[in-house]
PDB file of C-alpha atoms in Angstrom:
ATOM      1  CA  MET A  83    -115.092  64.148 161.293  1.00  0.00           C
ATOM      2  CA  ASN A  84    -111.128  64.369 160.035  1.00  0.00           C
ATOM      3  CA  SER A  85    -109.727  66.836 157.462  1.00  0.00           C
ATOM      4  CA  ASN A  86    -108.824  64.516 155.525  1.00  0.00           C
ATOM      5  CA  LEU A  87    -112.733  63.294 155.178  1.00  0.00           C
ATOM      6  CA  ALA A  88    -113.611  66.420 154.920  1.00  0.00           C
ATOM      7  CA  LEU A  89    -111.049  67.562 152.131  1.00  0.00           C
ATOM      8  CA  LEU A  90    -113.253  64.543 150.186  1.00  0.00           C
ATOM      9  CA  ILE A  91    -116.222  66.392 151.224  1.00  0.00           C
ATOM     10  CA  LEU A  92    -116.006  69.752 150.736  1.00  0.00           C
ATOM     11  CA  SER A  93    -113.987  68.569 147.054  1.00  0.00           C
ATOM     12  CA  TRP A  94    -117.060  66.794 146.400  1.00  0.00           C
ATOM     13  CA  GLN A  95    -119.124  69.007 147.711  1.00  0.00           C
ATOM     14  CA  VAL A  96    -117.850  71.535 144.808  1.00  0.00           C
ATOM     15  CA  ALA A  97    -119.318  68.961 142.121  1.00  0.00           C
ATOM     16  CA  CYS A  98    -122.894  68.439 143.944  1.00  0.00           C
ATOM     17  CA  LEU A  99    -123.715  72.343 143.354  1.00  0.00           C
ATOM     18  CA  TYR A 100    -126.324  73.153 140.673  1.00  0.00           C
ATOM     19  CA  HIS A 101    -124.899  73.984 137.342  1.00  0.00           C
ATOM     20  CA  GLU A 102    -127.410  75.903 134.414  1.00  0.00           C
ATOM     21  CA  SER A 103    -125.724  74.632 131.827  1.00  0.00           C
ATOM     22  CA  GLU A 104    -123.643  71.580 131.771  1.00  0.00           C
ATOM     23  CA  THR A 105    -122.471  69.642 128.979  1.00  0.00           C
ATOM     24  CA  ASP A 106    -120.331  66.737 130.743  1.00  0.00           C
ATOM     25  CA  LYS A 107    -122.576  63.852 131.221  1.00  0.00           C
ATOM     26  CA  LEU A 108    -124.164  63.320 134.538  1.00  0.00           C
ATOM     27  CA  LEU A 109    -123.386  60.271 137.016  1.00  0.00           C
ATOM     28  CA  PRO A 110    -126.687  58.260 136.380  1.00  0.00           C
ATOM     29  CA  GLY A 111    -129.559  59.390 138.902  1.00  0.00           C
ATOM     30  CA  SER A 112    -127.381  62.825 139.359  1.00  0.00           C
ATOM     31  CA  THR A 113    -128.927  66.215 138.890  1.00  0.00           C
ATOM     32  CA  SER A 114    -125.128  68.252 138.239  1.00  0.00           C
ATOM     33  CA  ALA A 115    -122.335  65.989 139.494  1.00  0.00           C
ATOM     34  CA  THR A 116    -120.183  64.986 135.876  1.00  0.00           C
ATOM     35  CA  GLU A 117    -118.832  61.429 135.601  1.00  0.00           C
ATOM     36  CA  ALA A 118    -115.772  63.685 135.160  1.00  0.00           C
ATOM     37  CA  GLU A 119    -115.751  65.073 138.275  1.00  0.00           C
ATOM     38  CA  SER A 120    -116.056  61.999 140.779  1.00  0.00           C
ATOM     39  CA  ASP A 121    -113.332  60.893 138.031  1.00  0.00           C
ATOM     40  CA  MET A 122    -111.365  63.776 139.662  1.00  0.00           C
ATOM     41  CA  LEU A 123    -112.958  62.751 143.082  1.00  0.00           C
ATOM     42  CA  ASP A 124    -111.288  59.619 143.393  1.00  0.00           C
ATOM     43  CA  ALA A 125    -108.028  61.207 142.429  1.00  0.00           C
ATOM     44  CA  ILE A 126    -107.870  62.698 144.824  1.00  0.00           C
ATOM     45  CA  HIS A 127    -108.859  60.301 147.265  1.00  0.00           C
ATOM     46  CA  ASP A 128    -105.992  57.968 145.576  1.00  0.00           C
ATOM     47  CA  GLU A 129    -103.113  60.750 145.917  1.00  0.00           C
ATOM     48  CA  LEU A 130    -104.606  62.527 149.707  1.00  0.00           C
ATOM     49  CA  THR A 131    -106.683  60.199 151.490  1.00  0.00           C
ATOM     50  CA  PRO A 132    -106.227  57.160 150.887  1.00  0.00           C
ATOM     51  CA  ASP A 133    -107.264  56.287 154.709  1.00  0.00           C
ATOM     52  CA  VAL A 134    -110.711  57.564 153.849  1.00  0.00           C
ATOM     53  CA  SER A 135    -113.311  54.928 153.464  1.00  0.00           C
ATOM     54  CA  TRP A 136    -115.803  55.394 150.930  1.00  0.00           C
ATOM     55  CA  ASP A 137    -118.336  54.343 152.817  1.00  0.00           C
ATOM     56  CA  ASP A 138    -117.108  57.229 155.687  1.00  0.00           C
ATOM     57  CA  PHE A 139    -117.348  59.378 153.368  1.00  0.00           C
ATOM     58  CA  ASN A 140    -121.331  58.693 152.069  1.00  0.00           C
ATOM     59  CA  ASN A 141    -122.335  57.988 155.973  1.00  0.00           C
ATOM     60  CA  THR A 142    -120.754  61.095 157.082  1.00  0.00           C
ATOM     61  CA  TYR A 143    -121.699  63.129 154.186  1.00  0.00           C
ATOM     62  CA  ALA A 144    -125.436  61.892 154.212  1.00  0.00           C
ATOM     63  CA  LYS A 145    -125.685  62.815 158.602  1.00  0.00           C
ATOM     64  CA  PHE A 146    -126.011  66.338 157.288  1.00  0.00           C
ATOM     65  CA  LYS A 147    -129.589  67.856 156.809  1.00  0.00           C
ATOM     66  CA  SER A 148    -128.409  70.403 154.547  1.00  0.00           C
ATOM     67  CA  ALA A 149    -124.925  71.063 152.293  1.00  0.00           C
ATOM     68  CA  LYS A 150    -124.597  74.793 155.055  1.00  0.00           C
ATOM     69  CA  ASP A 151    -124.437  72.373 158.125  1.00  0.00           C
ATOM     70  CA  ARG A 152    -121.778  69.601 155.735  1.00  0.00           C
ATOM     71  CA  ALA A 153    -120.052  72.712 155.202  1.00  0.00           C
ATOM     72  CA  ALA A 154    -119.823  74.168 158.137  1.00  0.00           C
ATOM     73  CA  ALA A 155    -118.360  71.114 159.660  1.00  0.00           C
ATOM     74  CA  CYS A 156    -115.839  70.619 157.715  1.00  0.00           C
ATOM     75  CA  VAL A 157    -114.515  74.244 158.002  1.00  0.00           C
ATOM     76  CA  GLU A 158    -114.368  73.762 161.566  1.00  0.00           C
ATOM     77  CA  ALA A 159    -112.756  70.364 161.284  1.00  0.00           C
ATOM     78  CA  ILE A 160    -109.735  71.601 158.948  1.00  0.00           C
ATOM     79  CA  LYS A 161    -109.749  75.101 160.533  1.00  0.00           C
ATOM     80  CA  ASN A 162    -106.699  74.161 163.005  1.00  0.00           C
ATOM     81  CA  GLU A 163    -104.499  72.339 160.572  1.00  0.00           C
ATOM     82  CA  SER A 164    -101.652  74.031 158.871  1.00  0.00           C
ATOM     83  CA  GLY A 165    -101.991  76.320 155.857  1.00  0.00           C
ATOM     84  CA  GLU A 166    -100.375  73.777 153.230  1.00  0.00           C
ATOM     85  CA  PHE A 167    -103.616  70.983 154.381  1.00  0.00           C
ATOM     86  CA  LYS A 168    -106.173  74.250 154.033  1.00  0.00           C
ATOM     87  CA  SER A 169    -104.629  74.882 150.285  1.00  0.00           C
ATOM     88  CA  LYS A 170    -104.681  71.269 148.961  1.00  0.00           C
ATOM     89  CA  VAL A 171    -107.983  71.180 150.423  1.00  0.00           C
ATOM     90  CA  LEU A 172    -108.891  75.061 147.840  1.00  0.00           C
ATOM     91  CA  GLU A 173    -107.198  72.386 145.001  1.00  0.00           C
ATOM     92  CA  SER A 174    -108.922  70.070 145.646  1.00  0.00           C
ATOM     93  CA  MET A 175    -111.959  71.743 145.225  1.00  0.00           C
ATOM     94  CA  LEU A 176    -110.613  73.988 142.564  1.00  0.00           C
ATOM     95  CA  ARG A 177    -109.951  70.551 140.775  1.00  0.00           C
ATOM     96  CA  VAL A 178    -113.041  68.854 141.117  1.00  0.00           C
ATOM     97  CA  ALA A 179    -114.387  72.236 139.503  1.00  0.00           C
ATOM     98  CA  ASN A 180    -112.213  72.336 136.363  1.00  0.00           C
ATOM     99  CA  ALA A 181    -113.092  68.417 135.664  1.00  0.00           C
ATOM    100  CA  SER A 182    -115.914  69.476 134.499  1.00  0.00           C
ATOM    101  CA  LYS A 183    -117.187  71.905 131.380  1.00  0.00           C
ATOM    102  CA  GLU A 184    -119.469  74.015 132.432  1.00  0.00           C
ATOM    103  CA  ASN A 185    -117.909  77.402 130.746  1.00  0.00           C
ATOM    104  CA  GLU A 186    -114.574  78.333 129.017  1.00  0.00           C
ATOM    105  CA  SER A 187    -113.373  78.975 132.727  1.00  0.00           C
ATOM    106  CA  ASN A 188    -114.433  75.890 133.203  1.00  0.00           C
ATOM    107  CA  VAL A 189    -115.771  76.795 136.298  1.00  0.00           C
ATOM    108  CA  SER A 190    -119.370  77.374 137.174  1.00  0.00           C
ATOM    109  CA  PRO A 191    -119.975  80.435 139.075  1.00  0.00           C
ATOM    110  CA  GLU A 192    -121.740  78.740 142.064  1.00  0.00           C
ATOM    111  CA  GLU A 193    -118.855  77.040 142.214  1.00  0.00           C
ATOM    112  CA  MET A 194    -116.075  79.295 142.495  1.00  0.00           C
ATOM    113  CA  ASP A 195    -118.745  81.343 145.346  1.00  0.00           C
ATOM    114  CA  PHE A 196    -118.664  78.097 147.057  1.00  0.00           C
ATOM    115  CA  ILE A 197    -114.923  77.466 146.998  1.00  0.00           C
ATOM    116  CA  GLN A 198    -114.492  81.608 147.907  1.00  0.00           C
ATOM    117  CA  GLN A 199    -117.096  81.116 150.750  1.00  0.00           C
ATOM    118  CA  ILE A 200    -114.512  78.287 152.164  1.00  0.00           C
ATOM    119  CA  ARG A 201    -111.445  79.952 151.773  1.00  0.00           C
ATOM    120  CA  GLU A 202    -112.824  83.038 153.567  1.00  0.00           C
ATOM    121  CA  ALA A 203    -114.028  80.919 156.677  1.00  0.00           C
ATOM    122  CA  LEU A 204    -110.040  78.806 157.020  1.00  0.00           C
ATOM    123  CA  GLU A 205    -108.382  82.256 157.388  1.00  0.00           C
TER     124      GLU A 205
END
């Protein structure tokens, strides 16, 4: 997996975390990802990773048996990138987390925990 694909996957994985109090409209068929988060992922794709095809994204995302395995593969793909690129990954994850209204800060505890785990893994 290339690092741009990993950036997108980690960003989307934030949206797919369970949220106890979702107030934004969910994507059809989704139990946690909101339309606002999906729109933000599209914006991140257009700005930072236009070279990644959505087919590659969907196929790679689905091939993992667990979110833990998916995140580990993404970290592996990103770990040798520059500090600037790693910052873009974390910023993208936060942008997706901030896109929906889950609480006063917009970022759920599950999202913040996951972002912190990835930050520590990339250090």
